[in-house]
Amino acid sequence: MAGIMERVFPLQSSLDAIDDRRNSSFSKVPTACIMGPPSTMKTAMLMQAAITEGAGGGRVLFVAPKKLDSLPPGVHGMPQASSSAMNNITFLYARHTSELQGYLASLHLIPAADRPTLIIIDELHFYTSPQDCGDAATQMVNIARIISLAQESAEYCSSGSFNSDLQNNARSQCSVLVSWTQHTSNVLKSGVFEAFARDFCHHIWVVKMKNKGNGRDSAEYHLVEQCNNTCTISYSACYMSPVQYLILNQVTLEAEEAELLENSLIMEKK
């Protein structure tokens, strides 16, 4: 199956340069986190990843604190929410951290044919700071516990699953995708969370609002993954009724200044 972000946007081969970067020494399970302030379309991106996976014959576990009133906007050029795709998505509305952990720990009891190929946890912050009273240390412990449990469950699902609907009848690799909303009141600041989460996630994508567009009809965002190379996915959200959707604008990949300087020195020596 495609990489995690290729399930969200029609990227094709745009992320090949960073797709094989697996920095996490904790787990080999492909794991990504989308973090950012409230109302930046994080849930929409997670839902699109779920729909894309379901449309391709994979099975998805989508965990959220509460039921969605309606499906969020889809991404232009990506699979739509057909009945066949939605039938492959299992929604779990877990109101308590213990409920989420218990379900993840019980995935090995599910028949092999029904085990997920993608585990999504929306609003991870809800489960790491119960009732908004968790200090930074407590939240980091809960982050580590939940992500590691999701990865362990994903690894088990990968080792024991076989999906005949997937292309080439290949044994599917289960991945993990989570979102984190950075509220200004949270004692765990965004920089601390990002640095800590990199020990568990292969990719941390940070949502930054570029501008609000024309009134309330649209907004532009940058989705940035910064490590050895800085990858920026520029996308827009269009709210024009009755059609609401996200659209990919541009993907840029920039090498770090140190790498550019090193390449420059090599050229000078030649």
Coordinates of C-alpha atoms in Angstrom, one line a residue:
M1 CA 0.0 0.0 0.0
A2 CA 1.0 3.6 -0.3
G3 CA 2.7 5.6 2.4
I4 CA 0.6 7.2 5.1
M5 CA 0.5 10.8 3.6
E6 CA -0.1 9.3 0.1
R7 CA -3.4 8.1 1.5
V8 CA -4.3 11.7 2.3
F9 CA -3.2 13.7 -0.8
P10 CA -2.6 12.7 -4.4
L11 CA 1.2 12.9 -4.0
Q12 CA 2.2 10.1 -6.3
S13 CA 6.0 9.9 -5.9
S14 CA 6.5 13.4 -4.3
L15 CA 7.5 12.0 -0.9
D16 CA 9.9 9.3 -2.1
A17 CA 12.9 11.3 -0.7
I18 CA 11.6 11.0 2.9
D19 CA 9.5 7.9 2.7
D20 CA 12.3 5.5 3.7
R21 CA 13.4 7.6 6.7
R22 CA 12.5 5.5 9.7
N23 CA 14.1 7.3 12.6
S24 CA 12.2 5.6 15.3
S25 CA 14.2 3.0 17.2
F26 CA 11.1 2.0 19.1
S27 CA 9.1 0.4 16.4
K28 CA 9.3 -0.5 12.7
V29 CA 5.5 0.0 12.2
P30 CA 5.0 3.0 9.9
T31 CA 3.8 5.8 12.2
A32 CA 2.9 9.4 11.6
C33 CA 1.4 12.2 13.6
I34 CA -0.4 15.3 12.3
M35 CA -0.2 18.1 14.9
G36 CA -1.4 21.7 15.0
P37 CA -3.9 24.2 16.4
P38 CA -7.6 23.6 16.5
S39 CA -9.7 23.9 13.3
T40 CA -6.9 23.1 10.9
M41 CA -8.5 20.1 9.1
K42 CA -6.6 17.4 10.9
T43 CA -9.7 15.2 11.3
A44 CA -10.5 15.7 7.6
M45 CA -7.0 14.4 6.7
L46 CA -7.3 11.4 9.0
M47 CA -10.7 10.6 7.5
Q48 CA -9.3 10.8 4.0
A49 CA -6.6 8.4 4.9
A50 CA -9.2 6.0 6.2
I51 CA -11.4 6.3 3.1
T52 CA -8.4 5.8 0.8
E53 CA -7.3 2.7 2.7
G54 CA -10.9 1.3 2.8
A55 CA -11.3 2.0 -1.0
G56 CA -8.2 0.0 -1.6
G57 CA -9.5 -3.1 0.2
G58 CA -7.7 -2.4 3.5
R59 CA -9.4 -2.3 6.9
V60 CA -9.3 0.7 9.2
L61 CA -9.8 1.2 12.9
F62 CA -10.8 4.9 13.4
V63 CA -10.7 5.9 17.1
A64 CA -12.2 9.3 18.2
P65 CA -13.6 10.7 21.5
K66 CA -17.0 11.3 20.0
K67 CA -19.1 10.6 16.9
L68 CA -18.7 12.9 14.0
D69 CA -21.9 14.9 13.1
S70 CA -21.0 14.5 9.5
L71 CA -18.1 13.4 7.3
P72 CA -15.4 16.2 7.1
P73 CA -14.4 17.5 3.6
G74 CA -12.6 15.1 1.4
V75 CA -9.5 15.7 -0.6
H76 CA -9.9 16.6 -4.3
G77 CA -8.5 13.8 -6.5
M78 CA -8.6 11.1 -3.8
P79 CA -11.1 8.3 -3.3
Q80 CA -14.5 9.3 -2.2
A81 CA -16.6 8.0 0.7
S82 CA -18.3 5.2 -1.1
S83 CA -20.3 2.5 0.7
S84 CA -17.7 -0.1 0.0
A85 CA -14.9 2.1 1.4
M86 CA -16.9 3.0 4.5
N87 CA -17.8 -0.6 5.1
N88 CA -14.1 -1.3 5.6
I89 CA -13.8 1.3 8.4
T90 CA -14.6 0.4 12.0
F91 CA -15.4 3.5 14.2
L92 CA -14.6 3.3 17.9
Y93 CA -15.8 6.2 20.0
A94 CA -13.8 5.8 23.2
R95 CA -14.6 8.3 25.9
H96 CA -11.9 7.1 28.3
T97 CA -8.2 6.3 28.0
S98 CA -8.7 2.9 29.5
E99 CA -11.4 2.0 26.9
L100 CA -9.0 2.9 24.1
Q101 CA -6.1 0.9 25.6
G102 CA -8.4 -2.1 26.3
Y103 CA -9.6 -2.2 22.7
L104 CA -6.1 -1.8 21.2
A105 CA -4.9 -4.6 23.5
S106 CA -7.7 -6.9 22.3
L107 CA -7.1 -6.6 18.6
H108 CA -5.4 -10.0 18.6
L109 CA -8.8 -11.5 19.4
I110 CA -10.3 -10.3 16.1
P111 CA -10.3 -12.8 13.2
A112 CA -7.3 -12.3 11.0
A113 CA -9.5 -11.3 8.0
D114 CA -11.0 -8.4 10.0
R115 CA -7.8 -7.0 11.6
P116 CA -6.9 -3.4 10.5
T117 CA -4.3 -2.4 8.0
L118 CA -4.4 1.1 9.3
I119 CA -5.0 2.3 12.9
I120 CA -6.1 5.9 13.3
I121 CA -6.4 7.8 16.6
D122 CA -8.0 11.2 16.3
E123 CA -7.4 13.8 19.0
L124 CA -4.7 11.9 20.8
H125 CA -4.5 14.8 23.3
F126 CA -7.9 13.9 24.6
Y127 CA -6.6 10.5 25.9
T128 CA -3.3 11.8 27.3
S129 CA -4.6 14.6 29.5
P130 CA -7.9 13.4 31.0
Q131 CA -10.2 16.3 31.9
D132 CA -7.4 18.7 30.9
C133 CA -5.7 18.2 34.3
G134 CA -2.7 16.2 33.2
D135 CA 0.7 17.8 33.8
A136 CA 3.4 17.6 31.0
A137 CA 5.1 14.5 32.5
T138 CA 1.8 12.6 32.8
Q139 CA 0.9 13.4 29.3
M140 CA 4.2 12.2 27.9
V141 CA 3.8 8.9 29.8
N142 CA 0.3 8.5 28.3
I143 CA 1.6 9.4 24.8
A144 CA 4.3 6.8 25.0
R145 CA 1.9 4.2 26.4
I146 CA -0.9 4.7 23.8
I147 CA 1.4 5.0 20.7
S148 CA 3.5 2.0 21.7
L149 CA 0.4 -0.1 22.3
A150 CA -1.0 1.0 18.9
Q151 CA 2.3 0.0 17.3
E152 CA 2.4 -3.4 19.1
S153 CA -1.1 -4.1 17.9
A154 CA -0.3 -3.0 14.4
E155 CA 2.8 -5.2 14.4
Y156 CA 0.6 -8.2 15.4
C157 CA -2.0 -7.4 12.8
S158 CA 0.7 -7.2 10.2
S159 CA 2.2 -10.6 11.1
G160 CA -1.1 -12.4 11.2
S161 CA -3.1 -10.7 8.5
F162 CA -3.7 -11.5 4.9
N163 CA -6.0 -9.4 2.8
S164 CA -6.9 -11.0 -0.6
D165 CA -8.5 -7.7 -1.8
L166 CA -5.1 -5.8 -1.7
Q167 CA -3.1 -5.6 -4.9
N168 CA -1.0 -8.7 -5.7
N169 CA -2.6 -10.4 -2.7
A170 CA 0.4 -9.1 -0.6
R171 CA 0.5 -9.5 3.1
S172 CA -0.5 -6.0 4.4
Q173 CA 1.6 -3.8 6.6
C174 CA -0.5 -2.2 9.3
S175 CA 0.3 1.5 9.9
V176 CA -0.5 4.0 12.7
L177 CA -1.7 7.6 12.1
V178 CA -2.6 10.0 15.0
S179 CA -3.5 13.6 15.4
W180 CA -2.6 16.0 18.2
T181 CA -4.4 19.3 18.8
Q182 CA -2.1 21.9 20.4
H183 CA -4.3 24.0 22.7
T184 CA -2.8 27.2 24.1
S185 CA -3.8 26.1 27.6
N186 CA -2.0 22.8 27.4
V187 CA 1.0 22.7 29.8
L188 CA 2.8 20.4 27.3
K189 CA 4.0 22.8 24.7
S190 CA 4.2 22.0 21.0
G191 CA 7.9 22.0 20.8
V192 CA 8.3 19.6 23.7
F193 CA 5.6 17.3 22.3
E194 CA 7.1 17.3 18.8
A195 CA 10.6 16.4 20.2
F196 CA 9.2 13.7 22.4
A197 CA 6.9 12.2 19.8
R198 CA 9.8 11.8 17.3
D199 CA 11.0 8.9 19.5
F200 CA 7.9 7.0 18.5
C201 CA 6.7 8.5 15.2
H202 CA 8.7 8.3 11.9
H203 CA 7.1 11.5 10.7
I204 CA 5.7 14.5 12.5
W205 CA 3.7 16.8 10.3
V206 CA 3.0 20.2 11.7
V207 CA 0.0 22.2 10.4
K208 CA 0.5 25.9 10.0
M209 CA -2.1 28.3 8.7
K210 CA -0.9 30.4 5.8
N211 CA -3.9 32.7 5.4
K212 CA -7.7 32.6 5.8
G213 CA -8.4 33.2 2.1
N214 CA -11.4 35.2 1.0
G215 CA -13.6 35.7 4.0
R216 CA -15.0 32.3 5.2
D217 CA -15.0 30.6 1.8
S218 CA -11.4 29.2 2.0
A219 CA -8.2 28.9 4.0
E220 CA -4.6 27.9 3.1
Y221 CA -2.4 25.7 5.2
H222 CA 1.2 24.4 5.2
L223 CA 1.8 20.9 6.4
V224 CA 5.5 20.8 7.4
E225 CA 7.7 17.8 8.2
Q226 CA 11.2 19.0 9.2
C227 CA 14.1 16.7 9.9
N228 CA 17.0 15.9 7.5
N229 CA 14.9 17.5 4.7
T230 CA 12.1 20.0 5.1
C231 CA 9.0 18.8 3.2
T232 CA 6.1 21.3 2.9
I233 CA 2.7 20.2 1.6
S234 CA 0.6 23.3 0.8
Y235 CA -3.2 22.7 0.7
S236 CA -6.4 24.7 0.7
A237 CA -9.7 24.2 2.4
C238 CA -12.7 25.3 0.3
Y239 CA -16.0 25.8 2.2
M240 CA -18.2 26.9 -0.6
S241 CA -21.6 25.3 0.0
P242 CA -22.7 22.7 -0.9
V243 CA -19.3 21.5 -2.0
Q244 CA -16.6 21.4 0.7
Y245 CA -13.2 19.9 0.0
L246 CA -9.4 20.1 0.5
I247 CA -7.1 20.6 -2.5
L248 CA -3.4 20.0 -2.8
N249 CA -1.6 23.1 -4.1
Q250 CA 2.1 22.3 -4.0
V251 CA 4.8 20.0 -2.5
T252 CA 8.3 21.3 -1.8
L253 CA 11.3 19.5 -0.5
E254 CA 14.2 21.6 0.8
A255 CA 17.6 20.3 2.0
E256 CA 18.9 21.7 5.3
E257 CA 21.4 24.6 5.0
A258 CA 24.2 22.4 6.3
E259 CA 23.7 19.9 3.5
L260 CA 23.6 22.6 0.9
L261 CA 26.9 24.1 2.3
E262 CA 28.5 20.7 2.3
N263 CA 27.5 20.1 -1.4
S264 CA 28.8 23.6 -2.2
L265 CA 32.2 22.8 -0.6
I266 CA 32.5 19.5 -2.5
M267 CA 31.8 21.3 -5.8
E268 CA 34.5 23.9 -5.0
K269 CA 37.1 21.2 -4.3
K270 CA 36.4 19.7 -7.7

